[in-house]
Each structure stands twice: as C-alpha cells, then as structure tokens.
Amino acid sequence: MSSSAKALEPAFQGAGQRIGTEIWRIENFQPVPLPKSDYGKFYSGDSYIILQTSPGRGGAYLYDIHFWLGKDTSQDEAGTAAIKTVELDAVLGGRAVQYRELQGHETDKFLSYFKPCIIPLEGGVASGFKKPEEEEFETRLYICKGKRVVRLKQVPFSRSSLNHDDVFILDSKDKIFQFNGANSNIQERAKALEVIQFLKEKYHEGTCDVAIVDDGKLQAESDSGEFWVLFGGFAPISKKVATEDDIIPEKTPAQLYRPYELLVTFFITLILGSIADGQVKTVDGELSKSILENNKCYLLDCGSEVFVWVGRVTQVDERKVAIQAAEDFVASQNRPKSTHITRVIQGYETHSFKSNFDSWPSGSAPSVAEEGRGKVAALLKQQGVGMKGASKSAPVNEEVPPLLEGGGKIEVWCINGSAKTPVPNEDVGKFYSGDCYIVLYTYHSSERKEDYYLCSWIGKDSIEEDQKMAAKLCTTMYNSLKGRPLQGRIFQGKEPPQFVAIFQPMVILKGGLSSGYKNYIADKGLNDETYTVDGVALISISGTSLHNNKALQVEAVATSLNSNGCFLLQTGSAIFSWHGNQSTFEQQQLAAKVAEFLKPGSAVKHAKEGTENSSFWFALGGKQSYTSKKLSPEVEEIYNFSQDDLLTEDILILDTHAEVFVWVGQSVDSKEKQNAFEIGQKYVEMAVSLEGLSPNVPLYKVTEGNEPCFFTTYFSWDPAKASAHGNSFQKKVMLLFGSGHSAEEKSSSSNNGGPTQRASALAALNSAFKSSPSPRAGSAPKPGGTSSASQRAAAVAALSSVLTAEQKRSSSVSPARPSRSPPAEATLPAPVKSEDSVEVEDSKEVSEVKETEAVEPVLETNGEDSISKTEIDQDENGSECSQSTFSYEQLRAKSDNPVTGIDFKRREAYLSEEEFQSVLGMTKESFYKLPKWKQDMLKRKVDLF
C-alpha cells in the first residue's frame, strides 16, 4: 500500500519526518501547507489538517492526525479534510490515530499543541480575509473556558454577552481587561491570565496595560470604570443563558457495532432512506479484544465519544467509508457537537479505547512504536474512577537521574509484629527479603531548611501482616511530620535510583529476621535460608555508580555467575571477590566496599575469571557453565509536562512507567488528601491491566511545595511558581503582576446593590468624565456608536438608580455601622433621554459629578471595618506614616542581618530618600506613581520583594 499511498497527495510528501506539528489548510479542495507564523490561528470558514509527530521507542515515530472544521466551513471542504486525513495516514504507513475536531469542541489533546490557546478568527480563504498587518485593530470580547487547556471563543462585543458564571477577556487597543464573573471558576481565571499575557505579547508588542475587573467588586476604581465605559456605562448584567456549547455529552456503556459490511450498509441507507429495525446490530456479550477481526472496521459508541477501529489489512477506501459512516451515525443520533470521533488502527489503540473492553490481553510482543506509546509518562487527574492524560513526550538522555542531596541523616526500622525496631547504624543498608522496613532520610535542600524522604520497603518474601503494618506505621510517621515528607512505597526489585543512592552500599539478603517471617517458615516447614556472617553466600555486584550500586544475594551455585559483573563469595571464614572478564572498574570497587560492609576487617581473596582455585568452586558445589551475555538496559521515555498543570486544588498522578507519583495540591480537601495512596493504587491496578505496568512499581505521594528533585525533573521547574501561595488565580496574578494584585477570591453575597455596586457606578462615572471628549486616532469605535456624552449620561443614570435603591433600603433597615452614603440633598437628576439634551447640560453634569465625587467609595473587608480609598492611598505612598529608616542591606529579603518588626510587603518604604534613589533609581514619589505590578517587578530586581 505504501507505493500507491505516496502518490495520493503531493502536499503530504515529506510529512511526519520530524517531531512537532505540521498544518495544512484546505484551499480549493486541496491541502496547502500553512506558514508556521499562522500556527494557532484558525478561521471559522475553513477546514484544516494537523499532524502531530512524537517520538516512540527505538527511533520510531508516533502520529496523531486531527482534521479541524470551522463552524462556517462548507460541507464539501469538511468532507475533503476527512478524506485527505485518511490519505495522509496512508502516506505515514497507516498507523496514525485520527480525530475529528469541531470548532469550539476540540479535544484536550488537540488544544495542548497550542499554548496557551488557539485563536478563533472570523472569515476564511473563500471570503478573502486580510492578513493581520492589513487589518485595523478591532476591539474583541472573548469568553475563556478551561482549566488546563483553554477554549477561547469570540462573542459579540456587548454587555449582554457578559454573565456571572464565566471569565471574559476584552481586548482593546490600549488595554486588555479580564472580567471575572462572580461565580466563575478559580482555575479558569488563572488560565485566562495566561491568554492575556499571550495576546499582549502577540498583538500589542508587550506594551499595553492589563486590568482585572471582578464582578460585584471594586478592585481598582479607574480600571473598573474604564471597563464599563467601553460598554456604554455601568449597568447590571444578566444571568447566563444555556446554549448548545454548554451541553456535555454523557458517557454511556460502550456498544460495538457490526463490522465493515454493516457500516457500509448503514452509510448507504442514510443516503437512500431510514434504516430498518435490526439492520444495524450491536455485538452482543462481553467486549473482548478477540472480537475484532483484522480485515474489518468496527464502530464503538461510548456516547461522549465514538471510535472507529480499523483492522490492519483493510484498504484505504474501506477506511474512508468507515470514517464517513461514523460522522453520519453521530448526526443521525442528534448527538451534541461536542461528541468526539476518533479513529484507531489495530495495534495502535489508545488507552481510552482499550478501557471500554472487559478484556484486553497483551498478547504477543508489541511493535516498537506500539510499545513506545505505552512506555511514556503521563500526568493524570482523578476523575471518578478513571484518569485523564495530558502532556507531551520527550526522551530521557541523562545517564544519571536527579538524586537527593547527600550528607543527610538515615534512619531505618524493621517491622517486627506491631512495632518497628531500629536497625543498628552498622547494619543500615542491609535489607532481608523476608522483612519490611521503614526508611526516613532527612536532608537539607537549597530551597528549604529541612526535607524528608519517607518510604516503606517491602521484601518479596515478607508476610502480608508485616506489609500492612509497615504502611500503617509509615503513615503515622508522615502525619507526625505534619505531612511534609515525600512518602513512598518501595517493592524489592523495583527500587528507584533515589532510594538506592541513600545507602552506600545497599545489599539485599535472603531470609528474614522478624518474628513474623520466622513464624511463617516454621508453620510451613520451610528451610530458613536467612543470611549469616559465617554461612555460605554469593552476592551479585552489578551497579556502576551511586544510584544503582545495589548488591543482591543469589543462589550459591556456579550458574549464577556472569562475566559482565562481579561477585562476592562468602565461605565461612573466607571471602572471595570474583571479577568477570567484562566487569568494570566501578563494579570492582563496589565489590570491595560491600565486602568490608558485610565482613569488616576480613581479608579478601581476589579471583579473576579463569583463575579460580578448587576451594572457590567447591563452595559453589562444583564448576559449571554460566552466561556471559550482557543485559541491555531498558530505554525509557517520559512526558515533559508544564508545571502550570499542577493546580493547587487538584490531586494528579504522574506515571513515568518506572514509578508513579500522586501529587496532592495544598488546596485539596483534607479527606481527599488522606485517600491519596488509595487513588494511586487504583490507578496502578488499572494500568497493570491496560498498559502492562508492573504491579510492584514504586508509588509515591508528593505534597505541593515539597516536590523532590526526581519529581521536578519531569517539568521545566520554576521555583517561583512552586513557592507562590494562594489559589490558582492568586498565584497567577502574583507571578504576572506582583503580590499587590493578589486579592481574596470570595464571591460576593449579593450582586444586587450595596457599596460595591455604588463604587462600580462611581468608577464608571469618573472614567466617563476623565476620558477625552474626542476619540483618539485609530481607536476602536464603541459598540453601537455611543458618544462620550451618552456614556456620561448612562453612568449618571446608573449611579442615580443605585443611590435610590440604597436610600430605600436604609429607610427600612438600620445600618450596622456609620453610613458613608451621600447626604439626602446630594441627589442626582433623573436619567437624560436624548443625546442633544446631554450635550447642552454638560456643564450642569460636571458640577453634579463634583458633588458625587465627595462620596468616598467603600471597599468591603472580611467582616472588619470598611476603609476608604483615600486611606488606602495614604498608606500606599507612605506619606501619612511615621516610621524609622533602615539600611538597604538590612531590608534585603536575603539579608544576613535582617530587620524585624516591619511590614515586609513594603520593605522599600523604610529606605532613606537618598538610598531609595540609589537603589531604585527614582524618587519615592515617582516610584509610587507606577502600576503596582511594575513596582513589584523593580523590587524583585533589587531583592526587596
């Protein structure tokens, strides 16, 4: 099929030859490569094909193909995109996973290619759209949805588009506003800030201002007022009206439809008429991998997603018909637009496809590429019973993994009944396979004073009671250390390098010392093979460096030897160090170290392979043949995630295939935190059956803020992000604009009045009168063509209605504290109804505005006394405070002689005028006129933040 496939479409020649993204747009029913500068821009009138190439094992590539259909694209173009997708897959060898993407309902996987989001644009090729440089700037309003991947949708620039439940971005020529609905999601607010940063850099050359406006709150008077002026003045917004975009399809029990022949019948019948009852039947009984035949196509209906499974020996034409049949099936069922259609090829099935089958045995050895798809790490979020993947892969090239800081304190306990017995210092590093242990390693990292690595080690021959007791006592220790340690569960034979590197050396010995193990072998009548200093023992030495220097006691027979390693043979009073012909110098050094560890002060007899004496072979029961085959190390691949995916409100799972981490955010419910290990264990059980994960894989619980280096190595780790406090939105605000902008995110108890409504109305009124009477050159026209006079009139009317409502409330309810409302005589006129009358009475309105400006807007605090804007300003610039001054060296955040008893958020205020000018390069007056985020940025540079 490959020779004919390559002749299908010239535009696809050379596709998939490098890792990354490639995009084609359908123009005149042909795929045309898209310039990289336009990646991420998708026009609603067009259809696109997107190829994502990622690395597999052994140098093979993995392919995902998406065809994206704009909401205004023609049916013919959409059909062309679907067909060309199949042709592209044929060019790539017919093993790609294919996805249909509808505008506004894209899969998370597709959106993850474009950080932080795709930009939806109106128009398309057929409408002759202009290039960005040819366009005049247009003010746009977007609704922003999504916690990890963003769905950005342009909505009409109108107040009626706003609601209390969503996050909106208003992109104007000189300023980008984020409007947070009172009931909007914290994580969506944080993600919207990333989009704003992207828009600022891409379309404003990084120079425009950014403002955050909270629904029902007054955070920054001028910003809030300016925002509402763009909408023609302040007015209450309406409740959200549900649309088709809000319909989330339900996941239903999977139904597998008959193979290719019936799909063709189904397709033809859809064109000619309705399908007779029973013509398309589901496959009855248990869903098993064995049902799927390699020369046929199947349709798997899961409700929220429809899969087309394609047998490996099917033809291109058959695959095209199967895809079309799936689309027509979804349309005939009146499924929501957000129903996804995914095509998988035999041998390259996705996890989400396989998880719908009751049985999916591994069968024969997978292909290199298929094995690669399973041998990657994935970041997963708990969603009920299932898990959701989200990340991007990258191979590991480092020979030495990240290890814990050396020089720490090691404490080890052996489980003995219901207690733990301390292991003597001279025996720390010895582990018996019949016992269980608890290991606590206390060390100092560069970021914190003290860190903890807490693990239970489970011997392969240990009894179940000891295993449970080890887990229980380990959790007790974890709680006693206030949840700070990295907590792990380690099985014998699956020790991660970070664990091994703690011990110099680590030796795993036969048998056990605990009472539980001794009683077990006595009850079963088994021989006690527990290692003793005076007995015969053969120790295998295979490690070559700090992180893999593990020694293991093996059967004391000649067949256990291997030319690629070193062995220690203990024969009562004597100890031999046997060096294989292909062993390394590092292994030989480690052998000497282990010998001294096991039998301190004993003379070691060296025996190079081929020079052994009779006493050596006698101890092994006689000379026999052994292997000289070198075991090739397993090549691993991991996913390289974004640290931004670690949201403080979530529990996530990082599966590297070598270990599994359960990451617990600080804002997670306390009950959920206690279940972290159970969540991890459920995932391991699922991955064992579906992905071939080892059931004894190391399992760690990691708490936010205590991430070890061998966890952070899977991310491009930014310590500043890790140390930020607050919820997801507060963290993002602090990182982008400085800590001064990180306000409390608590929903207002009412959106129907009170000081916050009055403050917002005042803000809109002030901004309306401060704005220039004539529009700036090149500025975007306001919606509806409203003039500045009408904006002022709307603002006056809004404030009047708010004050009237307040007066009605105050007449029936006694205030709990002194009112700051304006006096009764300071009433405002009724709303003006014509633009002409507004312009005539401008001077009258100005005098009325001055009267209202005497009213101080009130900022609500958490149950404390309200403070006025004036009071805040006085405190902010420091002019009203009597305070001492300190030297710059004392005020620095990392000072060796830090000052105490000051407001650490305002370190710069304690500098003298002269030193302030010297350190920050400007006067205090000039500094405090800067935006808060800019102040914080300057303070960071000089270590005053």
mmCIF file of C-alpha atoms in Angstrom, residues 114-359:
data_model
loop_
_atom_site.group_PDB
_atom_site.id
_atom_site.type_symbol
_atom_site.label_atom_id
_atom_site.label_comp_id
_atom_site.label_asym_id
_atom_site.label_seq_id
_atom_site.Cartn_x
_atom_site.Cartn_y
_atom_site.Cartn_z
ATOM 1 C CA PHE A 114 -1.125 25.343 21.022
ATOM 2 C CA LYS A 115 -0.115 27.100 24.232
ATOM 3 C CA PRO A 116 -1.919 28.780 25.786
ATOM 4 C CA CYS A 117 -4.785 28.534 23.272
ATOM 5 C CA ILE A 118 -5.876 28.658 19.652
ATOM 6 C CA ILE A 119 -7.120 31.987 18.317
ATOM 7 C CA PRO A 120 -10.530 31.647 16.603
ATOM 8 C CA LEU A 121 -10.996 34.188 13.813
ATOM 9 C CA GLU A 122 -13.939 35.040 11.605
ATOM 10 C CA GLY A 123 -13.772 34.569 7.824
ATOM 11 C CA GLY A 124 -11.667 32.255 5.712
ATOM 12 C CA VAL A 125 -9.939 31.704 2.388
ATOM 13 C CA ALA A 126 -13.150 31.929 0.370
ATOM 14 C CA SER A 127 -14.059 35.297 1.942
ATOM 15 C CA GLY A 128 -10.648 36.749 1.107
ATOM 16 C CA PHE A 129 -9.545 37.547 4.663
ATOM 17 C CA LYS A 130 -6.861 40.132 5.203
ATOM 18 C CA LYS A 131 -3.511 39.481 6.759
ATOM 19 C CA PRO A 132 -3.133 40.847 10.315
ATOM 20 C CA GLU A 133 -0.826 43.628 9.171
ATOM 21 C CA GLU A 134 -3.510 44.803 6.727
ATOM 22 C CA GLU A 135 -6.231 44.944 9.378
ATOM 23 C CA GLU A 136 -7.145 47.847 11.640
ATOM 24 C CA PHE A 137 -7.266 46.879 15.284
ATOM 25 C CA GLU A 138 -10.700 45.697 16.342
ATOM 26 C CA THR A 139 -11.812 45.531 19.949
ATOM 27 C CA ARG A 140 -12.840 41.941 20.659
ATOM 28 C CA LEU A 141 -14.640 40.241 23.533
ATOM 29 C CA TYR A 142 -13.813 36.591 24.270
ATOM 30 C CA ILE A 143 -15.235 34.025 26.643
ATOM 31 C CA CYS A 144 -12.463 31.902 28.147
ATOM 32 C CA LYS A 145 -13.153 28.339 29.332
ATOM 33 C CA GLY A 146 -10.911 25.513 30.509
ATOM 34 C CA LYS A 147 -8.714 24.721 33.490
ATOM 35 C CA ARG A 148 -5.701 23.216 31.691
ATOM 36 C CA VAL A 149 -6.382 23.714 28.017
ATOM 37 C CA VAL A 150 -8.236 26.858 27.012
ATOM 38 C CA ARG A 151 -11.252 27.145 24.739
ATOM 39 C CA LEU A 152 -11.325 30.750 23.615
ATOM 40 C CA LYS A 153 -14.462 31.898 21.790
ATOM 41 C CA GLN A 154 -15.193 35.350 20.391
ATOM 42 C CA VAL A 155 -18.619 36.657 21.411
ATOM 43 C CA PRO A 156 -20.485 39.846 20.439
ATOM 44 C CA PHE A 157 -18.933 42.977 21.957
ATOM 45 C CA SER A 158 -21.958 43.758 24.081
ATOM 46 C CA ARG A 159 -22.864 43.893 27.750
ATOM 47 C CA SER A 160 -25.475 41.190 27.099
ATOM 48 C CA SER A 161 -22.632 38.730 26.380
ATOM 49 C CA LEU A 162 -21.347 39.011 29.959
ATOM 50 C CA ASN A 163 -22.640 36.798 32.764
ATOM 51 C CA HIS A 164 -21.829 35.898 36.372
ATOM 52 C CA ASP A 165 -20.596 32.344 35.646
ATOM 53 C CA ASP A 166 -17.763 32.758 33.143
ATOM 54 C CA VAL A 167 -14.460 34.558 32.585
ATOM 55 C CA PHE A 168 -14.217 37.121 29.775
ATOM 56 C CA ILE A 169 -11.329 38.899 28.067
ATOM 57 C CA LEU A 170 -11.868 42.305 26.494
ATOM 58 C CA ASP A 171 -9.012 43.082 24.112
ATOM 59 C CA SER A 172 -8.986 46.822 23.341
ATOM 60 C CA LYS A 173 -6.303 48.816 21.567
ATOM 61 C CA ASP A 174 -4.533 50.147 24.663
ATOM 62 C CA LYS A 175 -5.610 47.809 27.464
ATOM 63 C CA ILE A 176 -6.652 44.188 27.951
ATOM 64 C CA PHE A 177 -9.315 43.583 30.603
ATOM 65 C CA GLN A 178 -10.160 40.332 32.352
ATOM 66 C CA PHE A 179 -13.698 40.236 33.716
ATOM 67 C CA ASN A 180 -14.248 37.542 36.343
ATOM 68 C CA GLY A 181 -17.860 36.530 36.787
ATOM 69 C CA ALA A 182 -18.763 36.264 40.465
ATOM 70 C CA ASN A 183 -19.409 32.521 40.139
ATOM 71 C CA SER A 184 -16.562 31.760 37.732
ATOM 72 C CA ASN A 185 -14.022 29.015 38.333
ATOM 73 C CA ILE A 186 -10.759 29.943 40.088
ATOM 74 C CA GLN A 187 -8.676 27.781 37.761
ATOM 75 C CA GLU A 188 -10.308 29.270 34.656
ATOM 76 C CA ARG A 189 -9.448 32.744 35.975
ATOM 77 C CA ALA A 190 -5.814 31.676 36.286
ATOM 78 C CA LYS A 191 -5.758 30.234 32.770
ATOM 79 C CA ALA A 192 -7.300 33.407 31.335
ATOM 80 C CA LEU A 193 -4.319 35.367 32.661
ATOM 81 C CA GLU A 194 -2.026 33.199 30.532
ATOM 82 C CA VAL A 195 -4.158 34.031 27.487
ATOM 83 C CA ILE A 196 -3.953 37.742 28.275
ATOM 84 C CA GLN A 197 -0.184 37.528 28.506
ATOM 85 C CA PHE A 198 -0.159 35.770 25.121
ATOM 86 C CA LEU A 199 -2.412 38.387 23.500
ATOM 87 C CA LYS A 200 -0.296 41.170 24.964
ATOM 88 C CA GLU A 201 2.924 39.782 23.502
ATOM 89 C CA LYS A 202 1.485 38.711 20.129
ATOM 90 C CA TYR A 203 -0.828 41.600 19.241
ATOM 91 C CA HIS A 204 0.334 44.510 21.408
ATOM 92 C CA GLU A 205 4.127 44.069 21.245
ATOM 93 C CA GLY A 206 4.101 43.588 25.010
ATOM 94 C CA THR A 207 3.320 47.258 25.706
ATOM 95 C CA CYS A 208 -0.389 47.503 26.560
ATOM 96 C CA ASP A 209 -1.786 47.671 30.093
ATOM 97 C CA VAL A 210 -3.658 44.812 31.761
ATOM 98 C CA ALA A 211 -6.519 45.148 34.236
ATOM 99 C CA ILE A 212 -8.633 42.701 36.223
ATOM 100 C CA VAL A 213 -12.265 43.583 36.874
ATOM 101 C CA ASP A 214 -14.233 41.492 39.376
ATOM 102 C CA ASP A 215 -17.969 41.095 39.025
ATOM 103 C CA GLY A 216 -19.658 42.733 42.026
ATOM 104 C CA LYS A 217 -16.374 44.014 43.491
ATOM 105 C CA LEU A 218 -14.295 47.148 43.214
ATOM 106 C CA GLN A 219 -10.656 46.163 42.904
ATOM 107 C CA ALA A 220 -9.275 49.156 41.026
ATOM 108 C CA GLU A 221 -11.624 52.090 40.612
ATOM 109 C CA SER A 222 -10.172 53.509 37.400
ATOM 110 C CA ASP A 223 -9.911 50.081 35.731
ATOM 111 C CA SER A 224 -13.460 49.135 36.632
ATOM 112 C CA GLY A 225 -14.792 52.443 35.413
ATOM 113 C CA GLU A 226 -12.831 52.323 32.185
ATOM 114 C CA PHE A 227 -14.109 48.810 31.519
ATOM 115 C CA TRP A 228 -17.762 49.757 31.918
ATOM 116 C CA VAL A 229 -17.354 52.900 29.836
ATOM 117 C CA LEU A 230 -16.358 50.697 26.876
ATOM 118 C CA PHE A 231 -19.774 49.073 27.193
ATOM 119 C CA GLY A 232 -21.577 52.414 27.234
ATOM 120 C CA GLY A 233 -21.726 52.748 31.014
ATOM 121 C CA PHE A 234 -22.304 50.604 34.057
ATOM 122 C CA ALA A 235 -25.462 48.511 34.325
ATOM 123 C CA PRO A 236 -26.329 45.157 35.913
ATOM 124 C CA ILE A 237 -25.575 42.104 33.801
ATOM 125 C CA SER A 238 -27.987 39.263 33.195
ATOM 126 C CA LYS A 239 -27.839 35.615 34.190
ATOM 127 C CA LYS A 240 -26.184 33.076 31.917
ATOM 128 C CA VAL A 241 -28.369 31.566 29.233
ATOM 129 C CA ALA A 242 -27.522 27.945 28.419
ATOM 130 C CA THR A 243 -26.558 27.250 24.811
ATOM 131 C CA GLU A 244 -25.651 24.167 22.798
ATOM 132 C CA ASP A 245 -21.999 24.800 23.674
ATOM 133 C CA ASP A 246 -22.814 24.080 27.315
ATOM 134 C CA ILE A 247 -24.249 20.616 26.610
ATOM 135 C CA ILE A 248 -21.811 17.946 27.750
ATOM 136 C CA PRO A 249 -22.491 14.518 26.212
ATOM 137 C CA GLU A 250 -22.852 11.694 28.701
ATOM 138 C CA LYS A 251 -20.571 8.680 28.634
ATOM 139 C CA THR A 252 -22.707 5.588 28.091
ATOM 140 C CA PRO A 253 -21.932 1.848 28.198
ATOM 141 C CA ALA A 254 -19.921 1.005 25.097
ATOM 142 C CA GLN A 255 -21.731 -0.617 22.173
ATOM 143 C CA LEU A 256 -19.748 -2.302 19.405
ATOM 144 C CA TYR A 257 -21.405 -2.315 16.004
ATOM 145 C CA ARG A 258 -21.053 -4.981 13.359
ATOM 146 C CA PRO A 259 -18.010 -4.776 11.096
ATOM 147 C CA TYR A 260 -17.327 -3.092 7.793
ATOM 148 C CA GLU A 261 -20.117 -4.616 5.704
ATOM 149 C CA LEU A 262 -22.848 -3.341 8.015
ATOM 150 C CA LEU A 263 -21.174 0.060 8.287
ATOM 151 C CA VAL A 264 -21.341 0.342 4.506
ATOM 152 C CA THR A 265 -24.992 -0.709 4.578
ATOM 153 C CA PHE A 266 -25.600 1.876 7.282
ATOM 154 C CA PHE A 267 -23.878 4.571 5.215
ATOM 155 C CA ILE A 268 -25.825 3.768 2.039
ATOM 156 C CA THR A 269 -29.114 3.587 3.919
ATOM 157 C CA LEU A 270 -28.565 7.029 5.435
ATOM 158 C CA ILE A 271 -28.408 8.416 1.907
ATOM 159 C CA LEU A 272 -31.347 6.431 0.481
ATOM 160 C CA GLY A 273 -33.659 6.360 3.447
ATOM 161 C CA SER A 274 -34.097 5.292 7.053
ATOM 162 C CA ILE A 275 -32.562 2.120 8.414
ATOM 163 C CA ALA A 276 -34.950 -0.726 9.071
ATOM 164 C CA ASP A 277 -35.089 -2.037 12.617
ATOM 165 C CA GLY A 278 -32.403 -4.571 13.304
ATOM 166 C CA GLN A 279 -30.375 -3.752 10.193
ATOM 167 C CA VAL A 280 -27.514 -2.366 12.268
ATOM 168 C CA LYS A 281 -26.981 -4.599 15.299
ATOM 169 C CA THR A 282 -24.592 -4.398 18.151
ATOM 170 C CA VAL A 283 -22.162 -7.153 19.007
ATOM 171 C CA ASP A 284 -23.699 -8.985 21.957
ATOM 172 C CA GLY A 285 -21.901 -10.280 25.021
ATOM 173 C CA GLU A 286 -18.655 -9.270 26.700
ATOM 174 C CA LEU A 287 -16.477 -6.806 24.798
ATOM 175 C CA SER A 288 -13.199 -8.572 24.189
ATOM 176 C CA LYS A 289 -10.184 -7.835 22.017
ATOM 177 C CA SER A 290 -10.690 -11.208 20.314
ATOM 178 C CA ILE A 291 -13.935 -9.972 18.688
ATOM 179 C CA LEU A 292 -12.046 -7.539 16.450
ATOM 180 C CA GLU A 293 -11.012 -9.032 13.093
ATOM 181 C CA ASN A 294 -8.014 -7.560 11.295
ATOM 182 C CA ASN A 295 -9.719 -7.313 7.884
ATOM 183 C CA LYS A 296 -12.743 -5.349 9.061
ATOM 184 C CA CYS A 297 -13.769 -1.991 10.571
ATOM 185 C CA TYR A 298 -15.856 -1.518 13.711
ATOM 186 C CA LEU A 299 -17.717 1.336 15.325
ATOM 187 C CA LEU A 300 -17.563 1.636 19.137
ATOM 188 C CA ASP A 301 -20.203 4.017 20.511
ATOM 189 C CA CYS A 302 -19.401 5.358 24.000
ATOM 190 C CA GLY A 303 -21.877 8.248 24.000
ATOM 191 C CA SER A 304 -19.489 11.151 24.521
ATOM 192 C CA GLU A 305 -17.013 9.648 22.055
ATOM 193 C CA VAL A 306 -17.380 7.400 19.014
ATOM 194 C CA PHE A 307 -14.421 5.263 17.923
ATOM 195 C CA VAL A 308 -13.792 3.717 14.539
ATOM 196 C CA TRP A 309 -11.490 0.708 14.851
ATOM 197 C CA VAL A 310 -9.693 -0.199 11.633
ATOM 198 C CA GLY A 311 -8.176 -3.627 11.024
ATOM 199 C CA ARG A 312 -4.559 -3.684 9.925
ATOM 200 C CA VAL A 313 -5.222 -5.273 6.496
ATOM 201 C CA THR A 314 -8.153 -3.073 5.438
ATOM 202 C CA GLN A 315 -7.844 -0.889 2.327
ATOM 203 C CA VAL A 316 -7.758 2.919 2.130
ATOM 204 C CA ASP A 317 -11.209 3.107 0.519
ATOM 205 C CA GLU A 318 -12.696 0.977 3.284
ATOM 206 C CA ARG A 319 -11.210 3.293 5.914
ATOM 207 C CA LYS A 320 -12.667 6.387 4.199
ATOM 208 C CA VAL A 321 -16.142 4.855 4.193
ATOM 209 C CA ALA A 322 -15.845 3.858 7.855
ATOM 210 C CA ILE A 323 -14.970 7.422 8.913
ATOM 211 C CA GLN A 324 -17.882 8.855 6.920
ATOM 212 C CA ALA A 325 -20.237 6.265 8.400
ATOM 213 C CA ALA A 326 -19.215 7.335 11.913
ATOM 214 C CA GLU A 327 -19.950 11.000 11.158
ATOM 215 C CA ASP A 328 -23.359 10.130 9.722
ATOM 216 C CA PHE A 329 -24.069 7.885 12.693
ATOM 217 C CA VAL A 330 -23.423 10.752 15.128
ATOM 218 C CA ALA A 331 -25.600 13.109 13.052
ATOM 219 C CA SER A 332 -28.463 10.600 12.877
ATOM 220 C CA GLN A 333 -28.433 10.246 16.667
ATOM 221 C CA ASN A 334 -28.713 14.029 17.182
ATOM 222 C CA ARG A 335 -25.640 13.927 19.393
ATOM 223 C CA PRO A 336 -24.201 17.219 20.726
ATOM 224 C CA LYS A 337 -21.489 18.873 18.646
ATOM 225 C CA SER A 338 -19.024 18.122 21.416
ATOM 226 C CA THR A 339 -19.247 14.366 20.644
ATOM 227 C CA HIS A 340 -15.758 13.353 19.539
ATOM 228 C CA ILE A 341 -14.963 10.922 16.714
ATOM 229 C CA THR A 342 -11.634 9.093 16.926
ATOM 230 C CA ARG A 343 -10.210 6.504 14.528
ATOM 231 C CA VAL A 344 -7.676 3.979 15.813
ATOM 232 C CA ILE A 345 -5.691 1.395 13.875
ATOM 233 C CA GLN A 346 -5.149 -2.169 15.032
ATOM 234 C CA GLY A 347 -2.048 -2.366 17.202
ATOM 235 C CA TYR A 348 -2.056 1.383 17.977
ATOM 236 C CA GLU A 349 -5.191 1.624 20.134
ATOM 237 C CA THR A 350 -5.359 4.448 22.654
ATOM 238 C CA HIS A 351 -5.881 3.889 26.352
ATOM 239 C CA SER A 352 -9.356 5.489 26.185
ATOM 240 C CA PHE A 353 -10.369 2.936 23.534
ATOM 241 C CA LYS A 354 -8.983 -0.102 25.346
ATOM 242 C CA SER A 355 -10.556 0.922 28.658
ATOM 243 C CA ASN A 356 -14.039 0.166 27.208
ATOM 244 C CA PHE A 357 -13.250 -3.544 26.827
ATOM 245 C CA ASP A 358 -13.738 -6.113 29.560
ATOM 246 C CA SER A 359 -10.677 -7.949 28.355
#
